[in-house]
PDB file of C-alpha atoms in Angstrom:
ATOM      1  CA  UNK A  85       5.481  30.261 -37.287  1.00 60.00           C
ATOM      2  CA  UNK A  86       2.404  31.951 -35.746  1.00 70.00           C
ATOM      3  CA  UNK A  87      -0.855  31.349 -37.424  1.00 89.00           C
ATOM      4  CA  UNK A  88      -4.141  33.377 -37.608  1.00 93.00           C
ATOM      5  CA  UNK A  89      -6.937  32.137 -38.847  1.00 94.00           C
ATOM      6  CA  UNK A  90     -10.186  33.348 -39.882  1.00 95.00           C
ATOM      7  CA  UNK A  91     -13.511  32.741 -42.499  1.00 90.00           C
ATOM      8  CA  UNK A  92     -13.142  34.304 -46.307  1.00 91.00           C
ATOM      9  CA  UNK A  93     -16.521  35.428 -46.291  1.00 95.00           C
ATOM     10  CA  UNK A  94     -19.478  36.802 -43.958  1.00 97.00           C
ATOM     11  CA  UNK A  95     -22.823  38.373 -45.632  1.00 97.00           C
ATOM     12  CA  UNK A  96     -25.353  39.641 -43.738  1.00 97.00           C
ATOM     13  CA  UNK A  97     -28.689  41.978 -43.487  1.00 97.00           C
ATOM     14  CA  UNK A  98     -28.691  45.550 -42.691  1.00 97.00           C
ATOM     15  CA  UNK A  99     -29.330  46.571 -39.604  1.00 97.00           C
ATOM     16  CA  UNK A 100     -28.739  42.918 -38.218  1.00 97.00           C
ATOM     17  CA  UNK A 101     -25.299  42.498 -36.233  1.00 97.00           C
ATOM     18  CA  UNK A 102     -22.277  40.726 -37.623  1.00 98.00           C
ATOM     19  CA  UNK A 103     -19.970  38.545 -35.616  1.00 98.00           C
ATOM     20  CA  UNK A 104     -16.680  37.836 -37.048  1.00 98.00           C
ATOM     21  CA  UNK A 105     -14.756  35.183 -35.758  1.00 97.00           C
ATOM     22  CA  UNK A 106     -10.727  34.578 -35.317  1.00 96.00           C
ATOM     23  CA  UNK A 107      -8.443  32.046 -33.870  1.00 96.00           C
ATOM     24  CA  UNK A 108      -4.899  32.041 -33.252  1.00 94.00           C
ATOM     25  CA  UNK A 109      -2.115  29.686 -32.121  1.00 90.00           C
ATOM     26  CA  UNK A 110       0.437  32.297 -30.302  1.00 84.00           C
ATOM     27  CA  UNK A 111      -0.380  31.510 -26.733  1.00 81.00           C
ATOM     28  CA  UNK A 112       2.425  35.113 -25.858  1.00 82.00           C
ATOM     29  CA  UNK A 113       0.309  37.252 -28.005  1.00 80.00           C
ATOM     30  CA  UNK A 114       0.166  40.213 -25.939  1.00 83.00           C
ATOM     31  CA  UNK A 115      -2.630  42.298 -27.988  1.00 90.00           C
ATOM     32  CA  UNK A 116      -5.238  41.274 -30.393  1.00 93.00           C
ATOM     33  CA  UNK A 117      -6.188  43.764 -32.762  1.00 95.00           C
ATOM     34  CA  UNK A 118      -9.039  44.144 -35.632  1.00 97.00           C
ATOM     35  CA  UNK A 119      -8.904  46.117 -38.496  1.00 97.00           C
ATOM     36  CA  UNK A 120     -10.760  47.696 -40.923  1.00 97.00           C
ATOM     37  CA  UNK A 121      -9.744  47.604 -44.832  1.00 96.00           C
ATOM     38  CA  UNK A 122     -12.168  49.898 -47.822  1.00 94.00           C
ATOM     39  CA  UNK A 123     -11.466  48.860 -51.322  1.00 90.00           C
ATOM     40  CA  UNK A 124      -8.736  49.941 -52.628  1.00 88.00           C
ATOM     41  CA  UNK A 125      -7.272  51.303 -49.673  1.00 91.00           C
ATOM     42  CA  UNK A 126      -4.961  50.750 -46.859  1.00 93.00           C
ATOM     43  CA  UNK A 127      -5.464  48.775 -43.330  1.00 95.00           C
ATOM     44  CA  UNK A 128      -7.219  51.173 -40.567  1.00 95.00           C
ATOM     45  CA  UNK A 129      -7.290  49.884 -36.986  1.00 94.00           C
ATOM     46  CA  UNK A 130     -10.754  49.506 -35.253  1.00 95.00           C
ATOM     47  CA  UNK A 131      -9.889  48.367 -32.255  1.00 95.00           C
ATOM     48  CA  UNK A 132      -7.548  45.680 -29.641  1.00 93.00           C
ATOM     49  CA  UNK A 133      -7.716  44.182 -26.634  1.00 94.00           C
ATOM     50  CA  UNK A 134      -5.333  43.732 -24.261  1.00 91.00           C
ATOM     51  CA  UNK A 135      -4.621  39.833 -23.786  1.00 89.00           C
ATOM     52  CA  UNK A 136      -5.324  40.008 -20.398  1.00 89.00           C
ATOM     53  CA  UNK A 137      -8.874  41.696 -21.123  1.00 91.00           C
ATOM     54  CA  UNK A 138     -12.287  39.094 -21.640  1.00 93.00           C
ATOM     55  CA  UNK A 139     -14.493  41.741 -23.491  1.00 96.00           C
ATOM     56  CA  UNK A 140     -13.849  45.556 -24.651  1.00 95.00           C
ATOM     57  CA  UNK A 141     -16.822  47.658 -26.190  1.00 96.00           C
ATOM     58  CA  UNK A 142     -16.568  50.397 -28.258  1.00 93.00           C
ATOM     59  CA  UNK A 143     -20.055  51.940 -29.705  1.00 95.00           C
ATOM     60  CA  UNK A 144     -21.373  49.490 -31.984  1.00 97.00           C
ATOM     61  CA  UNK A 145     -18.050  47.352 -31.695  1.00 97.00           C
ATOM     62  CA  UNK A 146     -17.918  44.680 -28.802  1.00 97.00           C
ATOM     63  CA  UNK A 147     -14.579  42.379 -29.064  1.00 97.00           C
ATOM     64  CA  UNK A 148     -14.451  39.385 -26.944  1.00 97.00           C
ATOM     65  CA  UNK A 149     -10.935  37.254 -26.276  1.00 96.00           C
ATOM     66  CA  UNK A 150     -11.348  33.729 -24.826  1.00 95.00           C
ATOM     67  CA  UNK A 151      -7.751  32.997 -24.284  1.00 92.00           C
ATOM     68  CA  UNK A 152      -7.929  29.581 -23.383  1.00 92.00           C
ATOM     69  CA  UNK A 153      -9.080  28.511 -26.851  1.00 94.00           C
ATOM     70  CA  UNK A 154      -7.457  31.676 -28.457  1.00 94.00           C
ATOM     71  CA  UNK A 155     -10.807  32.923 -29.953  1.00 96.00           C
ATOM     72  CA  UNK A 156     -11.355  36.496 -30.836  1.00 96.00           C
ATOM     73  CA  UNK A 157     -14.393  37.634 -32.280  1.00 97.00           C
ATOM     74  CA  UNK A 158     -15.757  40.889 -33.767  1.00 98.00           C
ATOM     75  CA  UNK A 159     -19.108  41.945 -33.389  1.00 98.00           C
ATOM     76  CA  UNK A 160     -20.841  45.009 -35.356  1.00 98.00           C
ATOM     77  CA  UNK A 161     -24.445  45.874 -34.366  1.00 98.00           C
ATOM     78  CA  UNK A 162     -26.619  47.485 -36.435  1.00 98.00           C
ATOM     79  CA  UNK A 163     -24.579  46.342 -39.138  1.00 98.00           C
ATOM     80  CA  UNK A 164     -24.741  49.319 -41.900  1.00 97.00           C
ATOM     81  CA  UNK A 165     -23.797  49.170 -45.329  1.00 95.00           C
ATOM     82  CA  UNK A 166     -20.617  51.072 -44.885  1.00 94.00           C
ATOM     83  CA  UNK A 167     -19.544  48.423 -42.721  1.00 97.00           C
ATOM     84  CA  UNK A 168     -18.814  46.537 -46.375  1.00 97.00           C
ATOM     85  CA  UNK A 169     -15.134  46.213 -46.219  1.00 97.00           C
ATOM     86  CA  UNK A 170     -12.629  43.578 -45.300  1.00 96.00           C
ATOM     87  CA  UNK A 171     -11.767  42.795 -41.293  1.00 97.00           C
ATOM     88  CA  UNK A 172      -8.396  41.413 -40.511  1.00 97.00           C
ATOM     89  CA  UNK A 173      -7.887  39.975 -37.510  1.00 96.00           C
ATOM     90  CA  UNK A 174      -4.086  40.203 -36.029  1.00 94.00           C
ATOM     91  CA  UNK A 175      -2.316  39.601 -33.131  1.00 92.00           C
ATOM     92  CA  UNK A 176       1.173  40.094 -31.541  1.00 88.00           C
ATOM     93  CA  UNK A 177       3.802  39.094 -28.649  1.00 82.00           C
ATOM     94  CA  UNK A 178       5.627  42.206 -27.059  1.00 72.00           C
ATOM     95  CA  UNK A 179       7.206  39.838 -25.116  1.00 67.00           C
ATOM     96  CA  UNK A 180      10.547  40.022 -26.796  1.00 64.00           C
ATOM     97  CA  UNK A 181      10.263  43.809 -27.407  1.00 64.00           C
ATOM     98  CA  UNK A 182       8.851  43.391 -30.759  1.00 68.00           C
ATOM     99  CA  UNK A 183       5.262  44.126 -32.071  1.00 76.00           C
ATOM    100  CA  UNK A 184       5.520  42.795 -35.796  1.00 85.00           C
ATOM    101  CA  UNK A 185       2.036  41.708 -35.939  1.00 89.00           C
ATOM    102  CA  UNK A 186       0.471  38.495 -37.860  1.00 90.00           C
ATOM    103  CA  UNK A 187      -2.486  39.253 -39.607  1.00 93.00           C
ATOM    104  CA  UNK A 188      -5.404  36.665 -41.104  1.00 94.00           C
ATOM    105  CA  UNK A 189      -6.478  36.291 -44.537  1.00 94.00           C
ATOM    106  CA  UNK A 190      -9.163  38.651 -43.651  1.00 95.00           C
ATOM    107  CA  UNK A 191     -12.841  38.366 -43.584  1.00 96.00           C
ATOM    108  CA  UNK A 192     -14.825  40.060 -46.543  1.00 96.00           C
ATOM    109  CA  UNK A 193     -17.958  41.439 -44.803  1.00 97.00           C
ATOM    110  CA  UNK A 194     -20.975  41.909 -47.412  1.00 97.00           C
ATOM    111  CA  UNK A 195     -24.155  44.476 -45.949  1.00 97.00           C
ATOM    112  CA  UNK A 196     -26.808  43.836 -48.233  1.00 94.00           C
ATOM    113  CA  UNK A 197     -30.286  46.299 -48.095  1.00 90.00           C
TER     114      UNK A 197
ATOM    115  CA  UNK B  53      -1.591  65.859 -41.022  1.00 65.00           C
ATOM    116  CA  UNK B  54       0.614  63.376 -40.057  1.00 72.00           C
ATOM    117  CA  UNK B  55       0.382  59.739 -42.337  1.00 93.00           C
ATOM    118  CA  UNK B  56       2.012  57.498 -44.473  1.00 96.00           C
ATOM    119  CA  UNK B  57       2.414  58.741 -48.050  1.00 97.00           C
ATOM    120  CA  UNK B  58       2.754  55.926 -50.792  1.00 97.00           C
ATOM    121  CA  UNK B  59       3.795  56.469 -54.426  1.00 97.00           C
ATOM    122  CA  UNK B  60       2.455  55.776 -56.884  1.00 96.00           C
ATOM    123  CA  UNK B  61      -0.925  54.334 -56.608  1.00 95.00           C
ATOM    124  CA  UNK B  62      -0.738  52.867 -60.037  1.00 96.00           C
ATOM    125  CA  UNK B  63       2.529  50.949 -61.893  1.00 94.00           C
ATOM    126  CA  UNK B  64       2.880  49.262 -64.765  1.00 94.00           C
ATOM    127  CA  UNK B  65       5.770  47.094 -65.220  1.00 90.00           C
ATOM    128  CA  UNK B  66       7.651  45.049 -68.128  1.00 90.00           C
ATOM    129  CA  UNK B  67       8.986  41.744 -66.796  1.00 88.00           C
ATOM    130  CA  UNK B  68      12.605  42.030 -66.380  1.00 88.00           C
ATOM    131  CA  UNK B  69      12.411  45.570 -65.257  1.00 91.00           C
ATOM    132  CA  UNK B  70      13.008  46.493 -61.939  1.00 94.00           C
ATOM    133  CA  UNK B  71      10.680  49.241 -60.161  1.00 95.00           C
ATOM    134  CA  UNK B  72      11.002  51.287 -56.676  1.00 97.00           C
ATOM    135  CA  UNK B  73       7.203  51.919 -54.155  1.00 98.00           C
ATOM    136  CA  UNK B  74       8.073  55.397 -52.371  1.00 98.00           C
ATOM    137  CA  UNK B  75       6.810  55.000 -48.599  1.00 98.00           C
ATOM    138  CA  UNK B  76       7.197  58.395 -46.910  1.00 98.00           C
ATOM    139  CA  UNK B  77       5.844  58.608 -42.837  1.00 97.00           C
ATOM    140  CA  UNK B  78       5.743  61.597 -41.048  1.00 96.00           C
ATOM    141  CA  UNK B  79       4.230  60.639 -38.203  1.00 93.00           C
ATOM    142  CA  UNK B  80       8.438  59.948 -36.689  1.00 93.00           C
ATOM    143  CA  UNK B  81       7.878  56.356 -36.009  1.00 92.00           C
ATOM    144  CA  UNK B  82      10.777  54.132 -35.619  1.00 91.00           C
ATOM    145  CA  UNK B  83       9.468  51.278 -37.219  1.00 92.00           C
ATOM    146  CA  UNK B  84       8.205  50.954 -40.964  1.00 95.00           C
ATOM    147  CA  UNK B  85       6.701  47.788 -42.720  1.00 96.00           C
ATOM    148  CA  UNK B  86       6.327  46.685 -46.307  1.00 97.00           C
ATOM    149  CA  UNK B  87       3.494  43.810 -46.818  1.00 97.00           C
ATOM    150  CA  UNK B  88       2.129  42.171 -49.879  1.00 97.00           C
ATOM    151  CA  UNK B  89      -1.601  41.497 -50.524  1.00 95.00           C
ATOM    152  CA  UNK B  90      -2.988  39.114 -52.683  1.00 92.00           C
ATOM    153  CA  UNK B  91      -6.627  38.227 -52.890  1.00 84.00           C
ATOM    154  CA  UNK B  92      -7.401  35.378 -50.134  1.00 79.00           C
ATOM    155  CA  UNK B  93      -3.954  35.295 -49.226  1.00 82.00           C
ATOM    156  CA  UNK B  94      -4.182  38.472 -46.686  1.00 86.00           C
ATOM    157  CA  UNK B  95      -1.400  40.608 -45.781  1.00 92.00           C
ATOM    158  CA  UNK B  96       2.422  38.788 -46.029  1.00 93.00           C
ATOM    159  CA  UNK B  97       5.618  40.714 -44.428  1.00 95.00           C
ATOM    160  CA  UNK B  98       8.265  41.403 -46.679  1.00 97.00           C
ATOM    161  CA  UNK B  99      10.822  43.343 -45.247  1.00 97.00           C
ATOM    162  CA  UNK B 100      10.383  45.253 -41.567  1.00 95.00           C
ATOM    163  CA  UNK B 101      12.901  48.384 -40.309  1.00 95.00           C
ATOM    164  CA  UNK B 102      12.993  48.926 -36.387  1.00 91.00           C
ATOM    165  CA  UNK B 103      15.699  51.796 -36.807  1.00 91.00           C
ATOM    166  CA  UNK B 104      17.381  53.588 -39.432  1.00 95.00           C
ATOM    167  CA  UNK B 105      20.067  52.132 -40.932  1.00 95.00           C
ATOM    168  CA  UNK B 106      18.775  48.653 -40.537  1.00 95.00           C
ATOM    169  CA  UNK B 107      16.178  46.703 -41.754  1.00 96.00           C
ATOM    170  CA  UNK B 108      15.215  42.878 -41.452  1.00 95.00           C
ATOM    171  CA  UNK B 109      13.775  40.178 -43.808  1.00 96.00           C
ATOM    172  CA  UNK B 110      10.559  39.732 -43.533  1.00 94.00           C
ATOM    173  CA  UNK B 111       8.094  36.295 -44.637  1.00 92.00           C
ATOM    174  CA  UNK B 112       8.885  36.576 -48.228  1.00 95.00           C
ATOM    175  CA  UNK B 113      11.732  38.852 -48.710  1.00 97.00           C
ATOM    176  CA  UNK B 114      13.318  37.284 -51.985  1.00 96.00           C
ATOM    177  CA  UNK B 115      13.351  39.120 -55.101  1.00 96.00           C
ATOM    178  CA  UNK B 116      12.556  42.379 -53.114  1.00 97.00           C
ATOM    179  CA  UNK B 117      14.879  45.092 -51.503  1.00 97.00           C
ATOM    180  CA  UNK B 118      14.628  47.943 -49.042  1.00 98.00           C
ATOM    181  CA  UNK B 119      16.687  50.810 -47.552  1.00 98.00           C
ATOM    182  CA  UNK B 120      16.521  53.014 -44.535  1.00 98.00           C
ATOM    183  CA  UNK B 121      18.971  55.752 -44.499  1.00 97.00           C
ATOM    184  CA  UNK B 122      15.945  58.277 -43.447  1.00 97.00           C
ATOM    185  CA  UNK B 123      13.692  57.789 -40.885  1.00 96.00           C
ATOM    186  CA  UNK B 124      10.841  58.914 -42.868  1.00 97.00           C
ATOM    187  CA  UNK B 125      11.380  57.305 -46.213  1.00 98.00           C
ATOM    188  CA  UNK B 126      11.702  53.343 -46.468  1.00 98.00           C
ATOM    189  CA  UNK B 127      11.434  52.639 -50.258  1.00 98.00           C
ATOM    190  CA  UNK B 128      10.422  49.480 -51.891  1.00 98.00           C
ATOM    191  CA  UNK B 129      12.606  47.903 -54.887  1.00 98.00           C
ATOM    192  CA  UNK B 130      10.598  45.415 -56.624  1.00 96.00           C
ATOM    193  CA  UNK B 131      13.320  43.092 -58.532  1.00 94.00           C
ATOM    194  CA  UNK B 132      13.509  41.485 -62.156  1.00 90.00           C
ATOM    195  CA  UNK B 133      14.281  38.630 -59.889  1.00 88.00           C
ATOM    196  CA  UNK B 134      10.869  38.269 -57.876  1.00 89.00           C
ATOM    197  CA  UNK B 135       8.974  36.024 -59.912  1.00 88.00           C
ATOM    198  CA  UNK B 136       4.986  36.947 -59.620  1.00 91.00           C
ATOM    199  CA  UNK B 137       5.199  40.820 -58.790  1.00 93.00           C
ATOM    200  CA  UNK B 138       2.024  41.614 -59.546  1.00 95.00           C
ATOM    201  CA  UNK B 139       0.005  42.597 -56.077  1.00 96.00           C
ATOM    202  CA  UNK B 140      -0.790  45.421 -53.784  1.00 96.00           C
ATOM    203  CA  UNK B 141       1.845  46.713 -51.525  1.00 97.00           C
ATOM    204  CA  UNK B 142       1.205  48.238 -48.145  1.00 97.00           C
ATOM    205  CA  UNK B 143       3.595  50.266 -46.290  1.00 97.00           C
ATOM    206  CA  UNK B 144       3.001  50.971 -42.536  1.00 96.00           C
ATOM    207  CA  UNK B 145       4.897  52.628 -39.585  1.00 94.00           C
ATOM    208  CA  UNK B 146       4.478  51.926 -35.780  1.00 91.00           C
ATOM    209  CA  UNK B 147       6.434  53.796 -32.751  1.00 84.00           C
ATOM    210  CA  UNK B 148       8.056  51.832 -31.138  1.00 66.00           C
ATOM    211  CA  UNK B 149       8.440  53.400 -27.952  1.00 58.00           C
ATOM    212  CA  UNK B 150       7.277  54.209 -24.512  1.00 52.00           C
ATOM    213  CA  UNK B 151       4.351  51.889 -22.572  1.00 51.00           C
ATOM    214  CA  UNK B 152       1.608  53.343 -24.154  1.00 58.00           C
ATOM    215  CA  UNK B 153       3.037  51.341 -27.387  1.00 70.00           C
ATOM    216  CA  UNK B 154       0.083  49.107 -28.489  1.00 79.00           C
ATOM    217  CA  UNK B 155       1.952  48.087 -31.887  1.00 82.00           C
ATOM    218  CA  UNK B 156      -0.769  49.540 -33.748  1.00 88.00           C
ATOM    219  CA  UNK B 157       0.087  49.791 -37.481  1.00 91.00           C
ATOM    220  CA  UNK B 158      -0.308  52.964 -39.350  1.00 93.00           C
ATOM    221  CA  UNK B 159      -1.051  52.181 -42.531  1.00 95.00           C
ATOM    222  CA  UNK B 160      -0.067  54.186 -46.450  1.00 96.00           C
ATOM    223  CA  UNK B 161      -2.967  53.832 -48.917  1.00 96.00           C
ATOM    224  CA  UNK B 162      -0.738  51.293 -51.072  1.00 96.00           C
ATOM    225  CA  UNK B 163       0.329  50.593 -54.400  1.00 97.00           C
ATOM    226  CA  UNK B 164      -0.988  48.620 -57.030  1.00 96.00           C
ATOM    227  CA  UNK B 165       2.040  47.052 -59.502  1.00 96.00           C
ATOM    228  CA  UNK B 166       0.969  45.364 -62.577  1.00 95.00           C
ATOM    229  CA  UNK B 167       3.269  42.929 -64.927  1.00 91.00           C
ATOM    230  CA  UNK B 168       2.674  43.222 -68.012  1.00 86.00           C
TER     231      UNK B 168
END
């Protein structure tokens, strides 16, 4: 089956910017999607980009696709300590009419002072 | 407000007893999920509806059951027969229609089920 792939882990300074990375082995995957989980709680989306999209921006939230190595990354600036959560990447083919998703392992994002 | 209304937040469960997650949407979305989430091992399908009246097996469907006969409620039935029950379920709902579909995933704020 499809695979998504992506680091436990990712701890960084406030105020610095995080980059979370992704890859994925579905070369139909028609969007690409991050999203957001608190503890304890359910998945919220962030954003996606369209697979025939490079780069989207969004506030402090840039998202950049290379397609030809089916990268995605994530990238927070002024990383705050709300931003402490975990960050699944996920990614599906329409193609068949279908949008079950396949989500990563998720990355846990630590924001330490 | 429209969302995704899980019950209960908490269980507690003797092995060998079954136990039913209450998913309620009212957002009317065609399509409702159930996932499993264990630490490290990210979110797993178990079973997926596209329509009432049918639903699909999912990644790890054994030892679990579902039902749709409402489009707004797609319950959960955790079985004496699934063997480590002990996670946190997420239900989620998606429309399913129209080209502005993007597949997002609305997510319920889950349920925690502990085997005692």
């Amino acid at each position: 089956g499809e695979d998504v792939e992506q680091s436990l882990f990712l701890s960084v300074r406030e105020g610095d910017s995080s980059v979370i990375n992704c890859t994925y082995t579905d070369s139909s995957s028609t969007y690409l999607y991050w999203y957001k989980q608190e503890p304890g709680a359910g998945l919220q989306l962030l954003t996606y980009i369209f697979s025939n999209m490079d780069m989207k921006q969004d506030q402090r939230l840039t998202v950049l696709l290379n397609k030809k190595d089916k990268h995605l990354s994530l990238r927070i600036a002024d990383t705050q300590t709300g931003d402490s959560a975990i960050y699944f990447c996920a990614e599906s083919d329409a193609s068949g009419g279908s949008y079950i998703p396949t989500f990563g392992r998720g990355t846990s994002l630590i924001v330490h002072p | 407000d429209g969302g995704i209304t899980q019950s209960p937040k908490y269980l507690f469960r003797k092995e060998g007893q079954n136990v039913t997650l209450s998913c309620e949407q009212n957002l009317n979305h065609d399509a409702m999920y159930w996932y499993r989430q264990d630490p490290g091992q990210g979110l797993r399908l178990i079973y997926y509806s596209q329509i009432v009246n049918d639903f699909q097996k999912g990644d790890i469907a054994e030892g679990y059951s579902v039902s749709r006969e409402k489009k707004e409620s797609f319950p959960l039935t955790v079985t004496s027969a699934q063997k480590n029950p002990t996670a946190f379920y997420l239900c989620a709902s998606s429309d399913g229609r129209g080209n502005a579909n993007t597949g997002e995933l609305f997510f319920g704020e889950g349920s925690r089920l502990t085997v005692l």
